[in-house]
């Protein structure tokens, strides 16, 4: 049996390092509710992301639901978004009583096609919720000017883009708010976790209340909040992982460069374009296969890798607009590029300590599919 390789592998601090980080929790017995580790992680992340306000959450999905709630978008309002994303993005809109309106994506980087947004605006549109998918940054300038022209809020699903900068500015700073996920599979993680970054201090304060039952003190509860707080053990994991983040990113960069050198220029193999002025985080390595020119389709490549115990992922397939739970509500054909890409794309295993031999073996298997037809 060949060594099993999964699509991702959580980065972990040294065991001793984590134990040292959580030691004081045994003395303080303060293990959640804005404790010392939570406050320290908040401070470190503010500096790292260079953002004026950050609110930490128990996971990214609740961060997204909470920021939508905090903005008080009108019930039944329409939110322009893309179906080429993880379930969370679309579910957060629907679970908030809003209607997703799906905009197509660009072939160059799979982010929302900003040229199609205005054609989808109606008198019910209240917000745009684009995704920096795979860490590829959306056209934030165009989206901002559309939002200003039509008085729309912009919430970025920045779950994939922790550490990415555009013209030196981190993706925490675009739109009205940005949501990050610190799930174990992400470039930076707190086991489970998430955050919302925003410029508006009032919004950040409100998020602080509604993630903790709307409570503002022993005898004051101004909001109808839920519970979405990050605990101290999560925060401690984040503090440790932040120390090693630059190593994590440079390890991923090395694997990515190997993939690019082995796969680029191959007939029918489509890689993402590297946009100018962007520092990447190497969160994912998506490859699209054009069956006519490559000689094999995505599913054939997926199966060939699986036969060798290598877990690539059909990420994102199917489109969220094609989920069973939304049967009859949306038309996946209305976003033809997203639909086409979802049938052709595969994300390859990517993590800092994936060895070069393994990256080469993965490329060999992929390239062998070509000749097998
Ligand atoms: C991971 C992810 C989320 C949800 O984050 P969790 O921390 O897992 O709740 C949302 N959107 C996208 C695009 C994601 O990849």
Short mmCIF file of C-alpha atoms and ligand atoms in Angstrom, two decimals:
data_model
loop_
_atom_site.label_atom_id
_atom_site.label_comp_id
_atom_site.label_asym_id
_atom_site.label_seq_id
_atom_site.Cartn_x
_atom_site.Cartn_y
_atom_site.Cartn_z
CA UNK A 1 0.00 0.00 0.00
CA UNK A 2 1.42 3.34 -1.01
CA UNK A 3 1.62 6.10 1.59
CA UNK A 4 -1.72 7.85 1.98
CA UNK A 5 -1.65 11.54 1.05
CA UNK A 6 -4.65 13.67 1.92
CA UNK A 7 -5.50 16.94 0.23
CA UNK A 8 -4.43 18.83 3.33
CA UNK A 9 -2.75 18.19 6.64
CA UNK A 10 -3.18 20.53 9.60
CA UNK A 11 -0.08 22.40 10.64
CA UNK A 12 0.69 21.81 14.30
CA UNK A 13 2.96 23.60 16.75
CA UNK A 14 5.37 21.53 18.82
CA UNK A 15 3.56 19.61 21.55
CA UNK A 16 5.67 21.28 24.27
CA UNK A 17 5.06 24.71 22.78
CA UNK A 18 1.29 24.29 22.92
CA UNK A 19 1.43 22.87 26.45
CA UNK A 20 3.49 25.86 27.56
CA UNK A 21 0.96 28.21 25.96
CA UNK A 22 -2.01 26.69 27.80
CA UNK A 23 -0.21 26.18 31.15
CA UNK A 24 -1.51 29.38 32.74
CA UNK A 25 -5.10 28.37 31.99
CA UNK A 26 -4.74 25.76 34.76
CA UNK A 27 -3.84 28.52 37.20
CA UNK A 28 -6.36 31.12 36.07
CA UNK A 29 -9.24 28.70 35.40
CA UNK A 30 -10.38 31.31 32.85
CA UNK A 31 -10.87 29.12 29.79
CA UNK A 32 -13.34 31.06 27.66
CA UNK A 33 -15.20 34.43 27.52
CA UNK A 34 -12.57 36.87 26.32
CA UNK A 35 -9.71 35.54 28.42
CA UNK A 36 -6.01 36.41 28.26
CA UNK A 37 -5.23 34.17 25.27
CA UNK A 38 -8.21 35.53 23.35
CA UNK A 39 -7.10 39.12 23.98
CA UNK A 40 -3.51 38.34 23.03
CA UNK A 41 -4.51 36.59 19.80
CA UNK A 42 -6.79 39.49 18.90
CA UNK A 43 -3.92 41.91 19.38
CA UNK A 44 -1.47 39.81 17.35
CA UNK A 45 -3.97 39.34 14.52
CA UNK A 46 -4.78 43.04 14.40
CA UNK A 47 -1.08 43.72 13.92
CA UNK A 48 -0.57 40.91 11.42
CA UNK A 49 -3.59 41.85 9.31
CA UNK A 50 -3.13 45.56 9.93
CA UNK A 51 -6.82 45.98 10.65
CA UNK A 52 -8.44 48.42 13.10
CA UNK A 53 -11.06 45.96 14.40
CA UNK A 54 -11.19 42.21 14.68
CA UNK A 55 -13.80 40.04 16.40
CA UNK A 56 -12.95 36.39 17.00
CA UNK A 57 -15.49 33.59 16.64
CA UNK A 58 -15.75 29.89 17.37
CA UNK A 59 -15.73 29.22 13.62
CA UNK A 60 -15.80 31.04 10.31
CA UNK A 61 -19.35 30.11 9.42
CA UNK A 62 -20.81 31.67 12.56
CA UNK A 63 -18.59 34.70 11.97
CA UNK A 64 -20.27 35.10 8.58
CA UNK A 65 -23.80 34.57 9.91
CA UNK A 66 -23.13 37.00 12.75
CA UNK A 67 -21.82 39.79 10.53
CA UNK A 68 -24.78 39.42 8.17
CA UNK A 69 -27.09 39.64 11.19
CA UNK A 70 -25.23 42.61 12.65
CA UNK A 71 -25.66 44.57 9.42
CA UNK A 72 -29.45 44.25 9.68
CA UNK A 73 -29.95 43.63 5.98
CA UNK A 74 -33.67 43.66 5.10
CA UNK A 75 -35.36 40.22 5.29
CA UNK A 76 -35.96 38.91 1.79
CA UNK A 77 -33.18 41.12 0.45
CA UNK A 78 -31.01 39.84 -2.38
CA UNK A 79 -27.30 39.22 -1.97
CA UNK A 80 -25.11 38.90 -5.06
CA UNK A 81 -22.58 36.12 -4.57
CA UNK A 82 -21.01 33.18 -6.41
CA UNK A 83 -21.92 29.48 -6.38
CA UNK A 84 -18.26 28.45 -6.82
CA UNK A 85 -17.51 28.26 -3.12
CA UNK A 86 -17.83 26.16 -0.01
CA UNK A 87 -21.36 25.42 1.28
CA UNK A 88 -20.92 27.93 4.09
CA UNK A 89 -21.10 31.07 1.91
CA UNK A 90 -24.49 30.31 0.38
CA UNK A 91 -25.95 28.71 3.51
CA UNK A 92 -25.05 31.77 5.59
CA UNK A 93 -27.07 33.98 3.22
CA UNK A 94 -30.08 31.65 3.16
CA UNK A 95 -30.02 30.93 6.89
CA UNK A 96 -30.13 34.70 7.45
CA UNK A 97 -33.44 34.99 5.58
CA UNK A 98 -31.83 36.52 2.50
CA UNK A 99 -31.84 35.37 -1.12
CA UNK A 100 -28.58 34.56 -2.91
CA UNK A 101 -28.38 35.82 -6.49
CA UNK A 102 -25.63 33.96 -8.27
CA UNK A 103 -23.12 35.82 -10.38
CA UNK A 104 -20.72 33.97 -12.67
CA UNK A 105 -16.96 33.78 -12.12
CA UNK A 106 -13.90 34.55 -14.23
CA UNK A 107 -11.88 31.78 -15.87
CA UNK A 108 -8.62 33.48 -14.99
CA UNK A 109 -8.88 33.13 -11.19
CA UNK A 110 -12.41 31.81 -10.42
CA UNK A 111 -13.44 34.94 -8.46
CA UNK A 112 -16.71 36.79 -9.09
CA UNK A 113 -16.89 38.41 -12.54
CA UNK A 114 -17.22 42.07 -11.59
CA UNK A 115 -18.49 42.93 -15.08
CA UNK A 116 -21.65 40.89 -14.49
CA UNK A 117 -22.58 42.23 -11.06
CA UNK A 118 -24.48 45.35 -12.11
CA UNK A 119 -26.71 43.36 -14.46
CA UNK A 120 -27.98 41.40 -11.45
CA UNK A 121 -28.87 44.37 -9.25
CA UNK A 122 -32.59 44.84 -8.55
CA UNK A 123 -34.45 47.07 -6.09
CA UNK A 124 -34.15 44.22 -3.57
CA UNK A 125 -30.37 43.94 -3.76
CA UNK A 126 -28.82 44.90 -0.43
CA UNK A 127 -25.32 43.43 -0.47
CA UNK A 128 -22.54 41.78 -2.45
CA UNK A 129 -20.83 38.76 -0.88
CA UNK A 130 -17.83 37.81 -3.03
CA UNK A 131 -15.31 35.08 -2.17
CA UNK A 132 -11.53 35.37 -2.39
CA UNK A 133 -11.66 31.80 -3.61
CA UNK A 134 -8.45 29.71 -3.19
CA UNK A 135 -6.92 32.91 -1.78
CA UNK A 136 -7.28 34.59 -5.21
CA UNK A 137 -8.27 38.15 -4.50
CA UNK A 138 -11.42 39.57 -6.12
CA UNK A 139 -11.33 42.81 -8.08
CA UNK A 140 -11.84 44.80 -4.89
CA UNK A 141 -11.64 48.21 -6.57
CA UNK A 142 -14.36 47.50 -9.13
CA UNK A 143 -16.58 45.89 -6.51
CA UNK A 144 -16.15 48.88 -4.20
CA UNK A 145 -17.17 51.35 -6.88
CA UNK A 146 -20.24 49.27 -7.85
CA UNK A 147 -21.23 49.12 -4.17
CA UNK A 148 -20.86 52.87 -3.78
CA UNK A 149 -22.83 53.61 -6.95
CA UNK A 150 -25.75 51.46 -5.76
CA UNK A 151 -25.45 51.90 -1.96
CA UNK A 152 -24.79 48.20 -1.33
CA UNK A 153 -22.91 46.62 1.55
CA UNK A 154 -19.92 44.41 0.72
CA UNK A 155 -19.02 41.41 2.87
CA UNK A 156 -16.05 39.36 1.72
CA UNK A 157 -15.82 35.65 2.37
CA UNK A 158 -12.07 35.83 2.99
CA UNK A 159 -11.94 32.32 4.47
CA UNK A 160 -9.17 31.31 2.05
CA UNK A 161 -7.18 34.52 2.04
CA UNK A 162 -5.56 34.86 5.45
CA UNK A 163 -2.18 36.50 4.94
CA UNK A 164 -2.83 37.52 1.34
CA UNK A 165 -2.02 41.15 0.54
CA UNK A 166 -2.88 43.31 -2.45
CA UNK A 167 -0.66 46.35 -2.97
CA UNK A 168 0.58 45.70 0.55
CA UNK A 169 -2.91 45.81 2.08
CA UNK A 170 -4.25 42.64 3.72
CA UNK A 171 -7.60 41.26 2.60
CA UNK A 172 -8.99 42.18 6.04
CA UNK A 173 -9.36 45.75 4.81
CA UNK A 174 -11.70 45.59 1.83
CA UNK A 175 -15.45 46.08 1.73
CA UNK A 176 -17.55 46.72 4.85
CA UNK A 177 -16.38 43.51 6.49
CA UNK A 178 -14.28 40.41 5.80
CA UNK A 179 -14.76 36.98 7.31
CA UNK A 180 -11.81 34.65 7.92
CA UNK A 181 -11.96 30.97 8.76
CA UNK A 182 -9.39 29.49 11.14
CA UNK A 183 -10.53 25.92 10.55
CA UNK A 184 -7.92 23.17 10.91
CA UNK A 185 -7.66 22.85 7.11
CA UNK A 186 -6.83 26.51 6.54
CA UNK A 187 -3.38 28.08 6.15
CA UNK A 188 -3.68 29.58 9.65
CA UNK A 189 -5.88 27.81 12.15
CA UNK A 190 -7.17 27.76 15.72
CA UNK A 191 -8.49 24.15 15.39
CA UNK A 192 -11.94 25.61 14.71
CA UNK A 193 -12.23 29.36 14.61
CA UNK A 194 -12.95 32.46 12.63
CA UNK A 195 -12.99 36.24 12.66
CA UNK A 196 -14.63 39.30 11.22
CA UNK A 197 -12.53 42.34 10.39
CA UNK A 198 -14.13 45.70 9.68
CA UNK A 199 -13.35 49.40 9.73
CA UNK A 200 -16.60 50.41 11.47
CA UNK A 201 -15.96 50.30 15.21
CA UNK A 202 -19.67 50.28 16.01
CA UNK A 203 -20.16 47.15 13.89
CA UNK A 204 -17.22 45.46 15.64
CA UNK A 205 -18.67 46.30 19.06
CA UNK A 206 -22.05 44.95 18.08
CA UNK A 207 -20.42 41.72 16.86
CA UNK A 208 -18.78 41.43 20.27
CA UNK A 209 -22.21 41.53 21.89
CA UNK A 210 -24.15 39.27 19.56
CA UNK A 211 -21.55 36.50 19.70
CA UNK A 212 -22.16 36.44 23.48
CA UNK A 213 -25.96 36.41 23.85
CA UNK A 214 -26.21 40.17 23.29
CA UNK A 215 -25.00 40.74 26.85
CA UNK A 216 -23.34 44.05 27.72
CA UNK A 217 -22.94 43.55 31.47
CA UNK A 218 -24.51 41.72 34.41
CA UNK A 219 -27.78 43.62 34.11
CA UNK A 220 -27.79 44.83 30.52
CA UNK A 221 -28.68 42.88 27.35
CA UNK A 222 -29.19 45.27 24.44
CA UNK A 223 -29.16 42.67 21.63
CA UNK A 224 -30.78 39.30 20.88
CA UNK A 225 -27.48 37.47 20.48
CA UNK A 226 -26.42 33.86 20.23
CA UNK A 227 -23.22 32.13 21.28
CA UNK A 228 -20.29 32.05 18.90
CA UNK A 229 -17.31 32.79 21.12
CA UNK A 230 -13.76 31.49 20.64
CA UNK A 231 -12.38 29.69 23.70
CA UNK A 232 -8.92 29.96 25.25
CA UNK A 233 -7.62 26.64 23.92
CA UNK A 234 -8.47 27.70 20.39
CA UNK A 235 -6.83 31.09 20.93
CA UNK A 236 -3.68 29.44 22.35
CA UNK A 237 -3.43 27.25 19.23
CA UNK A 238 -3.71 30.42 17.13
CA UNK A 239 -0.94 32.16 19.09
CA UNK A 240 1.37 29.18 18.47
CA UNK A 241 0.44 28.83 14.80
CA UNK A 242 0.93 32.53 14.10
CA UNK A 243 4.59 32.16 15.17
CA UNK A 244 5.12 29.56 12.46
CA UNK A 245 2.93 31.07 9.78
CA UNK A 246 5.73 32.39 7.58
CA UNK A 247 7.33 28.90 7.57
CA UNK A 248 3.96 27.37 6.71
CA UNK A 249 3.50 29.76 3.80
CA UNK A 250 7.03 29.35 2.47
CA UNK A 251 6.71 25.55 2.64
CA UNK A 252 3.49 25.75 0.64
CA UNK A 253 5.16 28.12 -1.80
CA UNK A 254 7.94 25.60 -2.50
CA UNK A 255 5.42 22.81 -3.21
CA UNK A 256 3.35 25.16 -5.37
CA UNK A 257 6.40 26.13 -7.42
CA UNK A 258 7.18 22.46 -7.95
CA UNK A 259 3.64 21.82 -9.17
CA UNK A 260 3.82 24.80 -11.50
CA UNK A 261 7.17 23.76 -12.95
CA UNK A 262 5.93 20.23 -13.59
CA UNK A 263 2.42 21.02 -14.86
CA UNK A 264 2.41 24.43 -16.54
CA UNK A 265 2.43 24.52 -20.30
CA UNK A 266 0.92 21.04 -20.43
CA UNK A 267 -1.75 20.73 -23.10
CA UNK A 268 -5.19 21.03 -21.54
CA UNK A 269 -3.84 21.77 -18.06
CA UNK A 270 -5.13 25.13 -16.83
CA UNK A 271 -3.52 26.84 -13.84
CA UNK A 272 -4.62 30.07 -12.14
CA UNK A 273 -3.08 33.31 -13.33
CA UNK A 274 -0.80 35.07 -10.87
CA UNK A 275 -2.18 38.58 -10.54
CA UNK A 276 0.14 41.57 -10.12
CA UNK A 277 0.70 43.31 -6.74
CA UNK A 278 -0.44 40.25 -4.76
CA UNK A 279 1.44 38.38 -2.05
CA UNK A 280 -0.11 34.95 -1.99
CA UNK A 281 -0.68 32.51 0.86
CA UNK A 282 -0.59 29.34 -1.27
CA UNK A 283 -3.79 28.07 0.35
CA UNK A 284 -4.82 25.77 -2.50
CA UNK A 285 -3.51 24.50 -5.81
CA UNK A 286 -6.42 24.21 -8.24
CA UNK A 287 -5.87 22.63 -11.67
CA UNK A 288 -8.50 22.47 -14.39
CA UNK A 289 -8.36 19.77 -17.06
CA UNK A 290 -9.75 20.41 -20.54
CA UNK A 291 -10.68 16.86 -21.57
CA UNK A 292 -10.34 17.41 -25.35
CA UNK A 293 -6.81 18.75 -25.24
CA UNK A 294 -5.58 16.91 -22.13
CA UNK A 295 -6.97 13.56 -23.27
CA UNK A 296 -8.60 12.71 -19.94
CA UNK A 297 -11.22 14.40 -17.82
CA UNK A 298 -11.04 15.60 -14.22
CA UNK A 299 -12.78 12.51 -12.85
CA UNK A 300 -10.26 10.24 -14.57
CA UNK A 301 -7.40 12.17 -12.92
CA UNK A 302 -9.19 12.07 -9.57
CA UNK A 303 -9.64 8.30 -9.82
CA UNK A 304 -6.04 7.73 -10.91
CA UNK A 305 -4.78 9.66 -7.87
CA UNK A 306 -7.21 7.79 -5.61
CA UNK A 307 -5.88 4.46 -6.93
CA UNK A 308 -2.50 5.55 -5.59
CA UNK A 309 -4.01 6.55 -2.24
CA UNK A 310 -3.74 10.26 -3.03
CA UNK A 311 -6.72 12.38 -2.02
CA UNK A 312 -7.18 15.31 -4.36
CA UNK A 313 -10.52 17.12 -4.03
CA UNK A 314 -13.20 18.12 -6.51
CA UNK A 315 -13.26 21.51 -4.89
CA UNK A 316 -15.72 23.12 -5.72
CA UNK A 317 -18.05 20.55 -7.16
CA UNK A 318 -20.98 20.65 -7.26
CA UNK A 319 -21.83 24.35 -7.31
CA UNK A 320 -23.74 25.40 -4.19
CA UNK A 321 -26.62 26.38 -6.49
CA UNK A 322 -26.88 22.70 -7.47
CA UNK A 323 -27.10 21.32 -3.90
CA UNK A 324 -30.05 18.96 -3.20
CA UNK A 325 -31.25 21.26 -0.43
CA UNK A 326 -31.82 24.00 -3.04
CA UNK A 327 -33.52 21.84 -5.67
CA UNK A 328 -35.77 23.94 -7.87
CA UNK A 329 -34.61 27.26 -6.40
CA UNK A 330 -31.61 28.18 -8.49
CA UNK A 331 -30.41 27.52 -12.01
CA UNK A 332 -26.78 26.33 -12.11
CA UNK A 333 -26.81 26.95 -15.90
CA UNK A 334 -27.20 30.68 -15.21
CA UNK A 335 -23.50 30.70 -14.25
CA UNK A 336 -22.04 28.76 -17.20
CA UNK A 337 -18.38 29.45 -16.44
CA UNK A 338 -18.74 28.35 -12.82
CA UNK A 339 -20.64 25.25 -13.93
CA UNK A 340 -17.97 24.37 -16.48
CA UNK A 341 -15.08 24.99 -14.08
CA UNK A 342 -16.75 22.93 -11.34
CA UNK A 343 -16.65 19.93 -13.70
CA UNK A 344 -13.01 20.40 -14.65
CA UNK A 345 -11.22 21.49 -11.50
CA UNK A 346 -9.28 19.50 -8.96
CA UNK A 347 -7.32 20.83 -5.98
CA UNK A 348 -4.09 18.96 -5.40
CA UNK A 349 -2.64 18.04 -2.01
CA UNK A 350 -0.89 21.07 -0.54
CA UNK A 351 0.73 21.61 2.84
CA UNK A 352 4.11 22.81 4.02
CA UNK A 353 5.67 19.43 4.71
CA UNK A 354 4.41 17.63 1.63
CA UNK A 355 7.75 16.42 0.29
CA UNK A 356 9.05 17.24 -3.19
CA UNK A 357 9.16 13.50 -3.98
CA UNK A 358 5.47 13.28 -3.18
CA UNK A 359 4.71 16.38 -5.28
CA UNK A 360 6.64 14.77 -8.15
CA UNK A 361 4.81 11.47 -7.73
CA UNK A 362 1.47 13.31 -7.86
CA UNK A 363 2.54 15.11 -11.05
CA UNK A 364 3.74 11.84 -12.61
CA UNK A 365 0.36 10.22 -12.00
CA UNK A 366 -1.49 13.24 -13.42
CA UNK A 367 0.70 13.36 -16.53
CA UNK A 368 0.34 9.60 -17.02
CA UNK A 369 -3.45 10.07 -17.38
CA UNK A 370 -2.75 12.04 -20.50
CA UNK A 371 -1.00 9.21 -22.27
CA UNK A 372 -3.41 6.58 -20.99
CA UNK A 373 -6.08 7.64 -23.50
C1 LIG B 1 -13.81 27.10 5.49
C2 LIG B 1 -14.74 28.01 4.79
C3 LIG B 1 -15.82 28.65 5.43
C4 LIG B 1 -16.30 28.29 6.80
O1 LIG B 1 -15.39 28.36 7.80
P1 LIG B 1 -15.45 27.39 9.06
O2 LIG B 1 -14.38 27.97 9.94
O3 LIG B 1 -15.15 26.00 8.61
O4 LIG B 1 -16.79 27.50 9.67
C5 LIG B 1 -16.54 29.59 4.72
N1 LIG B 1 -16.27 29.87 3.43
C6 LIG B 1 -15.28 29.25 2.77
C7 LIG B 1 -15.02 29.62 1.34
C8 LIG B 1 -14.51 28.27 3.41
O5 LIG B 1 -13.56 27.62 2.72
#
